[in-house]
Amino acid sequence: MQIVTAAVIEQGGKILIAKRRAGDRFAQLWEFPGGKLEPGESPGQCLQRELREELGVETRLEGFIGSFPFASPVLSIELVAYKVSIVSGRLALSDHEELRWVSPAELGDYSFTEPDLPLLKILREEWDNKERGL
């Protein structure tokens, strides 16, 4: 099973999401930025490398969110997600078609990749609980 990392980057009450390019697996769907683990890397190191390569930013891991297995006839991965903050650099597109900052309430307005759906569900529950003061 391939390990894939995902970053939940929140800034000013909004979350960064990325749209996959045409021609990619899950083309034109939205995801939380991240990428595939390379030999010798921890998931945290992988995520920081991927964000540097794909978005041009240096980041700090703020906390582990969870690990989410996904299997289909053509793909078997474990999505490992972290809360992340940007510490330097300027966001730049290199691997995605579009980046967008959205409010937690707007996340449901976007079509996400299947592997991201369990993470999306947890985040929406977390933000709903915050809004209700729980």
Tab-separated table of N, CA, C and O in Angstrom:
chain	number	residue	atom	x	y	z
A	1	MET	N	0.852	-1.188	0.000
A	1	MET	CA	0.000	0.000	0.000
A	1	MET	C	0.891	1.242	0.000
A	1	MET	O	1.778	1.364	0.819
A	2	GLN	N	0.647	2.142	-0.917
A	2	GLN	CA	1.412	3.388	-1.050
A	2	GLN	C	0.959	4.382	0.025
A	2	GLN	O	-0.232	4.564	0.244
A	3	ILE	N	1.921	5.021	0.690
A	3	ILE	CA	1.617	6.080	1.653
A	3	ILE	C	1.589	7.406	0.896
A	3	ILE	O	2.507	7.741	0.158
A	4	VAL	N	0.510	8.161	1.101
A	4	VAL	CA	0.343	9.476	0.491
A	4	VAL	C	0.022	10.449	1.624
A	4	VAL	O	-0.785	10.143	2.497
A	5	THR	N	0.644	11.616	1.595
A	5	THR	CA	0.425	12.600	2.650
A	5	THR	C	-0.489	13.725	2.175
A	5	THR	O	-0.589	13.995	0.979
A	6	ALA	N	-1.130	14.375	3.143
A	6	ALA	CA	-2.022	15.495	2.838
A	6	ALA	C	-1.870	16.563	3.911
A	6	ALA	O	-1.738	16.255	5.093
A	7	ALA	N	-1.902	17.822	3.476
A	7	ALA	CA	-1.761	18.965	4.384
A	7	ALA	C	-3.079	19.711	4.496
A	7	ALA	O	-3.695	20.055	3.493
A	8	VAL	N	-3.469	19.982	5.728
A	8	VAL	CA	-4.580	20.886	5.985
A	8	VAL	C	-3.938	22.180	6.451
A	8	VAL	O	-3.427	22.273	7.567
A	9	ILE	N	-3.921	23.154	5.546
A	9	ILE	CA	-3.291	24.442	5.809
A	9	ILE	C	-4.406	25.458	6.011
A	9	ILE	O	-5.173	25.735	5.100
A	10	GLU	N	-4.483	25.995	7.225
A	10	GLU	CA	-5.524	26.971	7.554
A	10	GLU	C	-4.848	28.313	7.792
A	10	GLU	O	-3.817	28.403	8.465
A	11	GLN	N	-5.435	29.345	7.214
A	11	GLN	CA	-4.882	30.697	7.348
A	11	GLN	C	-6.050	31.677	7.298
A	11	GLN	O	-6.837	31.642	6.357
A	12	GLY	N	-6.165	32.498	8.291
A	12	GLY	CA	-7.233	33.489	8.312
A	12	GLY	C	-8.624	32.874	8.239
A	12	GLY	O	-9.522	33.442	7.626
A	13	GLY	N	-8.786	31.702	8.846
A	13	GLY	CA	-10.090	31.049	8.847
A	13	GLY	C	-10.431	30.325	7.555
A	13	GLY	O	-11.542	29.835	7.388
A	14	LYS	N	-9.488	30.252	6.627
A	14	LYS	CA	-9.722	29.558	5.359
A	14	LYS	C	-8.717	28.416	5.204
A	14	LYS	O	-7.639	28.437	5.781
A	15	ILE	N	-9.100	27.434	4.386
A	15	ILE	CA	-8.295	26.239	4.166
A	15	ILE	C	-7.852	26.209	2.712
A	15	ILE	O	-8.638	26.504	1.808
A	16	LEU	N	-6.595	25.811	2.498
A	16	LEU	CA	-6.059	25.734	1.149
A	16	LEU	C	-6.423	24.391	0.518
A	16	LEU	O	-6.152	23.340	1.089
A	17	ILE	N	-7.043	24.456	-0.666
A	17	ILE	CA	-7.324	23.253	-1.442
A	17	ILE	C	-6.725	23.426	-2.838
A	17	ILE	O	-6.475	24.549	-3.281
A	18	ALA	N	-6.479	22.297	-3.493
A	18	ALA	CA	-5.809	22.323	-4.795
A	18	ALA	C	-6.593	21.473	-5.793
A	18	ALA	O	-7.073	20.392	-5.460
A	19	LYS	N	-6.703	21.979	-7.016
A	19	LYS	CA	-7.424	21.273	-8.077
A	19	LYS	C	-6.423	20.502	-8.939
A	19	LYS	O	-5.448	21.071	-9.439
A	20	ARG	N	-6.695	19.210	-9.128
A	20	ARG	CA	-5.806	18.366	-9.925
A	20	ARG	C	-5.927	18.718	-11.401
A	20	ARG	O	-6.988	19.075	-11.890
A	21	ARG	N	-4.809	18.596	-12.101
A	21	ARG	CA	-4.754	18.923	-13.528
A	21	ARG	C	-5.495	17.908	-14.387
A	21	ARG	O	-5.606	16.738	-14.035
A	22	ALA	N	-5.924	18.365	-15.556
A	22	ALA	CA	-6.489	17.470	-16.565
A	22	ALA	C	-5.426	16.446	-16.936
A	22	ALA	O	-4.238	16.778	-17.015
A	23	GLY	N	-5.841	15.213	-17.134
A	23	GLY	CA	-4.907	14.156	-17.493
A	23	GLY	C	-4.364	13.389	-16.297
A	23	GLY	O	-3.851	12.296	-16.448
A	24	ASP	N	-4.446	13.944	-15.089
A	24	ASP	CA	-4.018	13.251	-13.875
A	24	ASP	C	-5.108	12.283	-13.418
A	24	ASP	O	-6.277	12.445	-13.786
A	25	ARG	N	-4.703	11.304	-12.588
A	25	ARG	CA	-5.721	10.498	-11.903
A	25	ARG	C	-6.535	11.482	-11.058
A	25	ARG	O	-5.983	12.401	-10.470
A	26	PHE	N	-7.818	11.330	-11.022
A	26	PHE	CA	-8.728	12.243	-10.311
A	26	PHE	C	-8.687	13.650	-10.898
A	26	PHE	O	-8.849	14.650	-10.198
A	27	ALA	N	-8.483	13.753	-12.208
A	27	ALA	CA	-8.402	15.051	-12.890
A	27	ALA	C	-9.606	15.923	-12.580
A	27	ALA	O	-10.732	15.453	-12.491
A	28	GLN	N	-9.327	17.205	-12.390
A	28	GLN	CA	-10.322	18.244	-12.169
A	28	GLN	C	-11.022	18.153	-10.809
A	28	GLN	O	-11.941	18.919	-10.543
A	29	LEU	N	-10.604	17.240	-9.960
A	29	LEU	CA	-11.159	17.157	-8.613
A	29	LEU	C	-10.238	17.893	-7.649
A	29	LEU	O	-9.072	18.127	-7.928
A	30	TRP	N	-10.772	18.249	-6.499
A	30	TRP	CA	-10.030	19.002	-5.495
A	30	TRP	C	-9.427	18.051	-4.476
A	30	TRP	O	-9.945	16.952	-4.250
A	31	GLU	N	-8.343	18.487	-3.847
A	31	GLU	CA	-7.672	17.688	-2.830
A	31	GLU	C	-6.959	18.617	-1.867
A	31	GLU	O	-6.814	19.817	-2.115
A	32	PHE	N	-6.499	18.026	-0.765
A	32	PHE	CA	-5.609	18.733	0.139
A	32	PHE	C	-4.200	18.464	-0.382
A	32	PHE	O	-3.872	17.327	-0.713
A	33	PRO	N	-3.355	19.492	-0.519
A	33	PRO	CA	-2.036	19.294	-1.124
A	33	PRO	C	-1.190	18.285	-0.353
A	33	PRO	O	-1.306	18.154	0.865
A	34	GLY	N	-0.317	17.595	-1.077
A	34	GLY	CA	0.569	16.609	-0.472
A	34	GLY	C	1.194	15.759	-1.552
A	34	GLY	O	1.309	16.185	-2.695
A	35	GLY	N	1.562	14.539	-1.206
A	35	GLY	CA	2.158	13.670	-2.207
A	35	GLY	C	2.640	12.356	-1.644
A	35	GLY	O	2.432	12.040	-0.475
A	36	LYS	N	3.328	11.609	-2.499
A	36	LYS	CA	3.739	10.238	-2.205
A	36	LYS	C	5.051	10.166	-1.429
A	36	LYS	O	6.004	10.881	-1.729
A	37	LEU	N	5.066	9.245	-0.488
A	37	LEU	CA	6.236	8.967	0.321
A	37	LEU	C	7.335	8.339	-0.534
A	37	LEU	O	7.069	7.450	-1.343
A	38	GLU	N	8.563	8.825	-0.365
A	38	GLU	CA	9.728	8.251	-1.036
A	38	GLU	C	10.511	7.409	-0.030
A	38	GLU	O	10.405	7.624	1.183
A	39	PRO	N	11.313	6.446	-0.510
A	39	PRO	CA	12.085	5.591	0.406
A	39	PRO	C	12.937	6.418	1.366
A	39	PRO	O	13.559	7.411	0.982
A	40	GLY	N	12.928	6.015	2.642
A	40	GLY	CA	13.735	6.675	3.663
A	40	GLY	C	13.092	7.886	4.310
A	40	GLY	O	13.669	8.466	5.228
A	41	GLU	N	11.920	8.295	3.851
A	41	GLU	CA	11.240	9.472	4.419
A	41	GLU	C	10.197	9.055	5.441
A	41	GLU	O	9.552	8.016	5.297
A	42	SER	N	9.999	9.895	6.426
A	42	SER	CA	8.833	9.763	7.299
A	42	SER	C	7.684	10.481	6.597
A	42	SER	O	7.918	11.317	5.701
A	43	PRO	N	6.447	10.201	6.977
A	43	PRO	CA	5.332	10.937	6.355
A	43	PRO	C	5.453	12.454	6.532
A	43	PRO	O	5.165	13.208	5.607
A	44	GLY	N	5.922	12.908	7.689
A	44	GLY	CA	6.081	14.347	7.900
A	44	GLY	C	7.128	14.950	6.978
A	44	GLY	O	6.924	16.027	6.411
A	45	GLN	N	8.259	14.272	6.825
A	45	GLN	CA	9.305	14.745	5.914
A	45	GLN	C	8.789	14.777	4.479
A	45	GLN	O	9.060	15.715	3.733
A	46	CYS	N	8.043	13.744	4.110
A	46	CYS	CA	7.456	13.673	2.769
A	46	CYS	C	6.563	14.876	2.518
A	46	CYS	O	6.659	15.533	1.480
A	47	LEU	N	5.696	15.160	3.460
A	47	LEU	CA	4.747	16.254	3.279
A	47	LEU	C	5.475	17.586	3.130
A	47	LEU	O	5.158	18.374	2.231
A	48	GLN	N	6.469	17.829	3.947
A	48	GLN	CA	7.204	19.085	3.838
A	48	GLN	C	7.938	19.181	2.504
A	48	GLN	O	7.957	20.242	1.883
A	49	ARG	N	8.518	18.079	2.036
A	49	ARG	CA	9.199	18.076	0.727
A	49	ARG	C	8.197	18.353	-0.388
A	49	ARG	O	8.438	19.173	-1.276
A	50	GLU	N	7.077	17.656	-0.362
A	50	GLU	CA	6.066	17.828	-1.406
A	50	GLU	C	5.544	19.259	-1.457
A	50	GLU	O	5.364	19.832	-2.530
A	51	LEU	N	5.302	19.865	-0.303
A	51	LEU	CA	4.801	21.246	-0.274
A	51	LEU	C	5.851	22.222	-0.795
A	51	LEU	O	5.520	23.198	-1.462
A	52	ARG	N	7.107	21.930	-0.517
A	52	ARG	CA	8.201	22.751	-1.054
A	52	ARG	C	8.256	22.620	-2.575
A	52	ARG	O	8.332	23.611	-3.293
A	53	GLU	N	8.199	21.383	-3.075
A	53	GLU	CA	8.316	21.143	-4.517
A	53	GLU	C	7.085	21.627	-5.291
A	53	GLU	O	7.213	22.211	-6.361
A	54	GLU	N	5.908	21.352	-4.764
A	54	GLU	CA	4.673	21.633	-5.508
A	54	GLU	C	4.108	23.023	-5.283
A	54	GLU	O	3.430	23.558	-6.156
A	55	LEU	N	4.363	23.605	-4.117
A	55	LEU	CA	3.764	24.902	-3.806
A	55	LEU	C	4.787	26.004	-3.552
A	55	LEU	O	4.418	27.167	-3.412
A	56	GLY	N	6.064	25.643	-3.412
A	56	GLY	CA	7.099	26.645	-3.199
A	56	GLY	C	7.128	27.240	-1.812
A	56	GLY	O	7.602	28.368	-1.633
A	57	VAL	N	6.644	26.496	-0.801
A	57	VAL	CA	6.605	27.032	0.558
A	57	VAL	C	7.302	26.093	1.540
A	57	VAL	O	7.327	24.883	1.357
A	58	GLU	N	7.879	26.712	2.574
A	58	GLU	CA	8.427	25.963	3.702
A	58	GLU	C	7.332	25.903	4.761
A	58	GLU	O	6.596	26.889	4.961
A	59	THR	N	7.215	24.765	5.413
A	59	THR	CA	6.098	24.553	6.324
A	59	THR	C	6.557	23.982	7.665
A	59	THR	O	7.669	23.491	7.799
A	60	ARG	N	5.637	24.046	8.619
A	60	ARG	CA	5.836	23.437	9.933
A	60	ARG	C	4.638	22.525	10.196
A	60	ARG	O	3.489	22.925	9.997
A	61	LEU	N	4.930	21.308	10.639
A	61	LEU	CA	3.855	20.389	11.012
A	61	LEU	C	3.304	20.832	12.359
A	61	LEU	O	4.052	20.993	13.316
A	62	GLU	N	1.995	21.019	12.425
A	62	GLU	CA	1.354	21.481	13.655
A	62	GLU	C	0.678	20.355	14.419
A	62	GLU	O	0.399	20.496	15.597
A	63	GLY	N	0.373	19.269	13.725
A	63	GLY	CA	-0.261	18.149	14.410
A	63	GLY	C	-0.773	17.100	13.445
A	63	GLY	O	-1.124	17.405	12.307
A	64	PHE	N	-0.769	15.873	13.921
A	64	PHE	CA	-1.265	14.738	13.154
A	64	PHE	C	-2.789	14.723	13.218
A	64	PHE	O	-3.371	14.870	14.296
A	65	ILE	N	-3.434	14.576	12.071
A	65	ILE	CA	-4.897	14.503	12.033
A	65	ILE	C	-5.361	13.054	12.022
A	65	ILE	O	-6.228	12.655	12.785
A	66	GLY	N	-4.801	12.260	11.120
A	66	GLY	CA	-5.220	10.865	11.041
A	66	GLY	C	-4.672	10.176	9.813
A	66	GLY	O	-4.035	10.799	8.961
A	67	SER	N	-4.954	8.893	9.753
A	67	SER	CA	-4.523	8.046	8.653
A	67	SER	C	-5.758	7.369	8.086
A	67	SER	O	-6.564	6.817	8.841
A	68	PHE	N	-5.912	7.417	6.757
A	68	PHE	CA	-7.141	6.981	6.121
A	68	PHE	C	-6.842	6.039	4.961
A	68	PHE	O	-6.375	6.480	3.915
A	69	PRO	N	-7.105	4.732	5.122
A	69	PRO	CA	-6.863	3.808	4.010
A	69	PRO	C	-7.906	3.992	2.910
A	69	PRO	O	-9.064	4.326	3.188
A	70	PHE	N	-7.478	3.790	1.671
A	70	PHE	CA	-8.382	3.854	0.526
A	70	PHE	C	-7.978	2.750	-0.441
A	70	PHE	O	-6.801	2.595	-0.754
A	71	ALA	N	-8.958	2.006	-0.898
A	71	ALA	CA	-8.676	0.939	-1.875
A	71	ALA	C	-9.764	0.922	-2.936
A	71	ALA	O	-10.953	1.052	-2.649
A	72	SER	N	-9.329	0.789	-4.180
A	72	SER	CA	-10.217	0.613	-5.321
A	72	SER	C	-9.539	-0.424	-6.218
A	72	SER	O	-8.396	-0.808	-5.953
A	73	PRO	N	-10.190	-0.847	-7.282
A	73	PRO	CA	-9.529	-1.821	-8.162
A	73	PRO	C	-8.213	-1.327	-8.770
A	73	PRO	O	-7.366	-2.129	-9.135
A	74	VAL	N	-8.018	-0.018	-8.849
A	74	VAL	CA	-6.804	0.509	-9.490
A	74	VAL	C	-5.863	1.254	-8.539
A	74	VAL	O	-4.783	1.664	-8.946
A	75	LEU	N	-6.262	1.440	-7.282
A	75	LEU	CA	-5.451	2.243	-6.374
A	75	LEU	C	-5.619	1.749	-4.944
A	75	LEU	O	-6.741	1.513	-4.490
A	76	SER	N	-4.489	1.632	-4.244
A	76	SER	CA	-4.512	1.250	-2.836
A	76	SER	C	-3.517	2.146	-2.104
A	76	SER	O	-2.306	2.035	-2.309
A	77	ILE	N	-4.037	3.065	-1.280
A	77	ILE	CA	-3.178	4.012	-0.574
A	77	ILE	C	-3.614	4.149	0.880
A	77	ILE	O	-4.723	3.760	1.254
A	78	GLU	N	-2.728	4.735	1.663
A	78	GLU	CA	-3.063	5.188	3.002
A	78	GLU	C	-2.769	6.677	3.018
A	78	GLU	O	-1.622	7.090	2.807
A	79	LEU	N	-3.795	7.486	3.206
A	79	LEU	CA	-3.637	8.936	3.242
A	79	LEU	C	-3.321	9.341	4.683
A	79	LEU	O	-4.111	9.068	5.592
A	80	VAL	N	-2.164	9.969	4.876
A	80	VAL	CA	-1.710	10.399	6.196
A	80	VAL	C	-1.770	11.923	6.219
A	80	VAL	O	-1.088	12.582	5.433
A	81	ALA	N	-2.606	12.457	7.112
A	81	ALA	CA	-2.891	13.898	7.095
A	81	ALA	C	-2.379	14.610	8.348
A	81	ALA	O	-2.456	14.071	9.456
A	82	TYR	N	-1.894	15.826	8.108
A	82	TYR	CA	-1.373	16.690	9.173
A	82	TYR	C	-1.942	18.095	9.022
A	82	TYR	O	-2.189	18.559	7.916
A	83	LYS	N	-2.080	18.774	10.158
A	83	LYS	CA	-2.295	20.218	10.129
A	83	LYS	C	-0.923	20.836	9.932
A	83	LYS	O	0.056	20.424	10.558
A	84	VAL	N	-0.856	21.833	9.063
A	84	VAL	CA	0.414	22.414	8.652
A	84	VAL	C	0.275	23.931	8.598
A	84	VAL	O	-0.790	24.448	8.242
A	85	SER	N	1.353	24.632	8.934
A	85	SER	CA	1.362	26.083	8.732
A	85	SER	C	2.512	26.441	7.798
A	85	SER	O	3.542	25.770	7.769
A	86	ILE	N	2.299	27.490	7.029
A	86	ILE	CA	3.326	27.997	6.125
A	86	ILE	C	4.218	28.938	6.923
A	86	ILE	O	3.723	29.849	7.583
A	87	VAL	N	5.540	28.706	6.863
A	87	VAL	CA	6.460	29.565	7.604
A	87	VAL	C	7.231	30.518	6.696
A	87	VAL	O	7.695	31.565	7.146
A	88	SER	N	7.376	30.167	5.414
A	88	SER	CA	8.028	31.082	4.484
A	88	SER	C	7.726	30.667	3.053
A	88	SER	O	7.283	29.549	2.789
A	89	GLY	N	7.981	31.589	2.144
A	89	GLY	CA	7.738	31.331	0.731
A	89	GLY	C	6.421	31.918	0.275
A	89	GLY	O	5.637	32.429	1.067
A	90	ARG	N	6.220	31.831	-1.019
A	90	ARG	CA	5.012	32.358	-1.636
A	90	ARG	C	4.383	31.238	-2.447
A	90	ARG	O	5.076	30.587	-3.231
A	91	LEU	N	3.098	31.003	-2.262
A	91	LEU	CA	2.421	29.917	-2.979
A	91	LEU	C	2.573	30.079	-4.485
A	91	LEU	O	2.366	31.161	-5.027
A	92	ALA	N	2.942	28.988	-5.140
A	92	ALA	CA	3.103	28.976	-6.592
A	92	ALA	C	2.555	27.669	-7.140
A	92	ALA	O	2.678	26.623	-6.506
A	93	LEU	N	1.948	27.738	-8.303
A	93	LEU	CA	1.419	26.541	-8.957
A	93	LEU	C	2.529	25.839	-9.735
A	93	LEU	O	3.227	26.473	-10.519
A	94	SER	N	2.679	24.542	-9.508
A	94	SER	CA	3.590	23.774	-10.352
A	94	SER	C	3.004	22.412	-10.675
A	94	SER	O	3.298	21.850	-11.713
A	95	ASP	N	2.161	21.889	-9.794
A	95	ASP	CA	1.639	20.537	-9.991
A	95	ASP	C	0.114	20.497	-10.061
A	95	ASP	O	-0.454	19.461	-10.360
A	96	HIS	N	-0.526	21.598	-9.775
A	96	HIS	CA	-1.992	21.665	-9.769
A	96	HIS	C	-2.470	22.706	-10.777
A	96	HIS	O	-1.719	23.590	-11.180
A	97	GLU	N	-3.733	22.609	-11.116
A	97	GLU	CA	-4.335	23.566	-12.038
A	97	GLU	C	-4.718	24.863	-11.330
A	97	GLU	O	-4.659	25.940	-11.905
A	98	GLU	N	-5.109	24.721	-10.053
A	98	GLU	CA	-5.600	25.895	-9.326
A	98	GLU	C	-5.462	25.668	-7.828
A	98	GLU	O	-5.570	24.545	-7.347
A	99	LEU	N	-5.229	26.737	-7.096
A	99	LEU	CA	-5.246	26.731	-5.638
A	99	LEU	C	-6.350	27.676	-5.200
A	99	LEU	O	-6.590	28.702	-5.840
A	100	ARG	N	-6.980	27.343	-4.102
A	100	ARG	CA	-8.058	28.204	-3.623
A	100	ARG	C	-8.124	28.139	-2.093
A	100	ARG	O	-8.026	27.071	-1.508
A	101	TRP	N	-8.304	29.307	-1.476
A	101	TRP	CA	-8.551	29.396	-0.040
A	101	TRP	C	-10.070	29.417	0.143
A	101	TRP	O	-10.739	30.281	-0.431
A	102	VAL	N	-10.599	28.483	0.940
A	102	VAL	CA	-12.045	28.408	1.137
A	102	VAL	C	-12.367	28.303	2.625
A	102	VAL	O	-11.571	27.792	3.407
A	103	SER	N	-13.526	28.776	2.975
A	103	SER	CA	-13.965	28.660	4.368
A	103	SER	C	-14.390	27.211	4.627
A	103	SER	O	-14.750	26.488	3.686
A	104	PRO	N	-14.370	26.785	5.881
A	104	PRO	CA	-14.825	25.429	6.186
A	104	PRO	C	-16.241	25.155	5.668
A	104	PRO	O	-16.523	24.065	5.178
A	105	ALA	N	-17.109	26.149	5.733
A	105	ALA	CA	-18.484	25.971	5.253
A	105	ALA	C	-18.538	25.749	3.745
A	105	ALA	O	-19.470	25.114	3.246
A	106	GLU	N	-17.553	26.259	3.009
A	106	GLU	CA	-17.539	26.122	1.545
A	106	GLU	C	-16.964	24.790	1.060
A	106	GLU	O	-17.090	24.465	-0.122
A	107	LEU	N	-16.312	24.029	1.932
A	107	LEU	CA	-15.680	22.782	1.496
A	107	LEU	C	-16.660	21.854	0.791
A	107	LEU	O	-16.306	21.178	-0.171
A	108	GLY	N	-17.901	21.838	1.242
A	108	GLY	CA	-18.917	20.985	0.630
A	108	GLY	C	-19.309	21.404	-0.775
A	108	GLY	O	-19.967	20.645	-1.491
A	109	ASP	N	-18.887	22.579	-1.196
A	109	ASP	CA	-19.210	23.073	-2.542
A	109	ASP	C	-18.244	22.541	-3.602
A	109	ASP	O	-18.425	22.825	-4.784
A	110	TYR	N	-17.217	21.802	-3.181
A	110	TYR	CA	-16.184	21.319	-4.102
A	110	TYR	C	-16.223	19.800	-4.190
A	110	TYR	O	-16.491	19.122	-3.201
A	111	SER	N	-15.917	19.297	-5.369
A	111	SER	CA	-15.835	17.846	-5.579
A	111	SER	C	-14.405	17.403	-5.279
A	111	SER	O	-13.476	17.761	-6.007
A	112	PHE	N	-14.241	16.624	-4.204
A	112	PHE	CA	-12.936	16.150	-3.776
A	112	PHE	C	-12.666	14.741	-4.290
A	112	PHE	O	-13.592	13.981	-4.594
A	113	THR	N	-11.378	14.386	-4.345
A	113	THR	CA	-10.996	13.026	-4.713
A	113	THR	C	-11.530	12.054	-3.663
A	113	THR	O	-11.690	12.417	-2.493
A	114	GLU	N	-11.794	10.825	-4.076
A	114	GLU	CA	-12.309	9.823	-3.131
A	114	GLU	C	-11.403	9.616	-1.928
A	114	GLU	O	-11.898	9.537	-0.806
A	115	PRO	N	-10.069	9.509	-2.107
A	115	PRO	CA	-9.226	9.305	-0.926
A	115	PRO	C	-9.295	10.439	0.089
A	115	PRO	O	-9.037	10.233	1.273
A	116	ASP	N	-9.656	11.656	-0.340
A	116	ASP	CA	-9.742	12.802	0.571
A	116	ASP	C	-11.065	12.872	1.335
A	116	ASP	O	-11.176	13.638	2.297
A	117	LEU	N	-12.062	12.102	0.933
A	117	LEU	CA	-13.393	12.234	1.538
A	117	LEU	C	-13.434	11.920	3.035
A	117	LEU	O	-14.089	12.656	3.782
A	118	PRO	N	-12.754	10.862	3.542
A	118	PRO	CA	-12.782	10.646	4.997
A	118	PRO	C	-12.145	11.795	5.774
A	118	PRO	O	-12.635	12.178	6.832
A	119	LEU	N	-11.065	12.366	5.243
A	119	LEU	CA	-10.432	13.525	5.876
A	119	LEU	C	-11.379	14.711	5.852
A	119	LEU	O	-11.559	15.402	6.860
A	120	LEU	N	-12.003	14.946	4.735
A	120	LEU	CA	-12.963	16.043	4.602
A	120	LEU	C	-14.082	15.894	5.628
A	120	LEU	O	-14.464	16.873	6.282
A	121	LYS	N	-14.586	14.686	5.815
A	121	LYS	CA	-15.667	14.438	6.781
A	121	LYS	C	-15.221	14.787	8.203
A	121	LYS	O	-15.945	15.473	8.938
A	122	ILE	N	-14.032	14.358	8.586
A	122	ILE	CA	-13.520	14.662	9.924
A	122	ILE	C	-13.351	16.167	10.115
A	122	ILE	O	-13.703	16.714	11.154
A	123	LEU	N	-12.807	16.840	9.118
A	123	LEU	CA	-12.600	18.289	9.227
A	123	LEU	C	-13.923	19.033	9.346
A	123	LEU	O	-14.052	19.952	10.162
A	124	ARG	N	-14.893	18.625	8.552
A	124	ARG	CA	-16.188	19.311	8.618
A	124	ARG	C	-16.841	19.098	9.985
A	124	ARG	O	-17.425	20.027	10.553
A	125	GLU	N	-16.732	17.895	10.543
A	125	GLU	CA	-17.277	17.632	11.881
A	125	GLU	C	-16.566	18.475	12.928
A	125	GLU	O	-17.199	19.045	13.820
A	126	GLU	N	-15.224	18.560	12.802
A	126	GLU	CA	-14.445	19.357	13.746
A	126	GLU	C	-14.872	20.819	13.706
A	126	GLU	O	-15.081	21.448	14.739
A	127	TRP	N	-14.991	21.389	12.497
A	127	TRP	CA	-15.373	22.793	12.381
A	127	TRP	C	-16.829	23.028	12.776
A	127	TRP	O	-17.147	24.055	13.357
A	128	ASP	N	-17.714	22.068	12.496
A	128	ASP	CA	-19.100	22.182	12.946
A	128	ASP	C	-19.166	22.210	14.476
A	128	ASP	O	-19.919	22.997	15.059
A	129	ASN	N	-18.376	21.354	15.126
A	129	ASN	CA	-18.341	21.328	16.594
A	129	ASN	C	-17.798	22.634	17.142
A	129	ASN	O	-18.296	23.133	18.163
A	130	LYS	N	-16.796	23.226	16.501
A	130	LYS	CA	-16.259	24.528	16.937
A	130	LYS	C	-17.346	25.595	16.874
A	130	LYS	O	-17.478	26.402	17.785
A	131	GLU	N	-18.101	25.578	15.785
A	131	GLU	CA	-19.147	26.583	15.609
A	131	GLU	C	-20.241	26.449	16.659
A	131	GLU	O	-20.850	27.423	17.056
A	132	ARG	N	-20.505	25.217	17.091
A	132	ARG	CA	-21.534	24.976	18.116
A	132	ARG	C	-20.973	25.113	19.518
A	132	ARG	O	-21.705	24.916	20.487
A	133	GLY	N	-19.669	25.402	19.625
A	133	GLY	CA	-19.046	25.580	20.917
A	133	GLY	C	-18.781	24.287	21.648
A	133	GLY	O	-18.668	24.257	22.885
A	134	LEU	N	-18.671	23.180	20.934
A	134	LEU	CA	-18.420	21.875	21.560
A	134	LEU	C	-16.949	21.561	21.643
A	134	LEU	O	-16.151	21.978	20.909
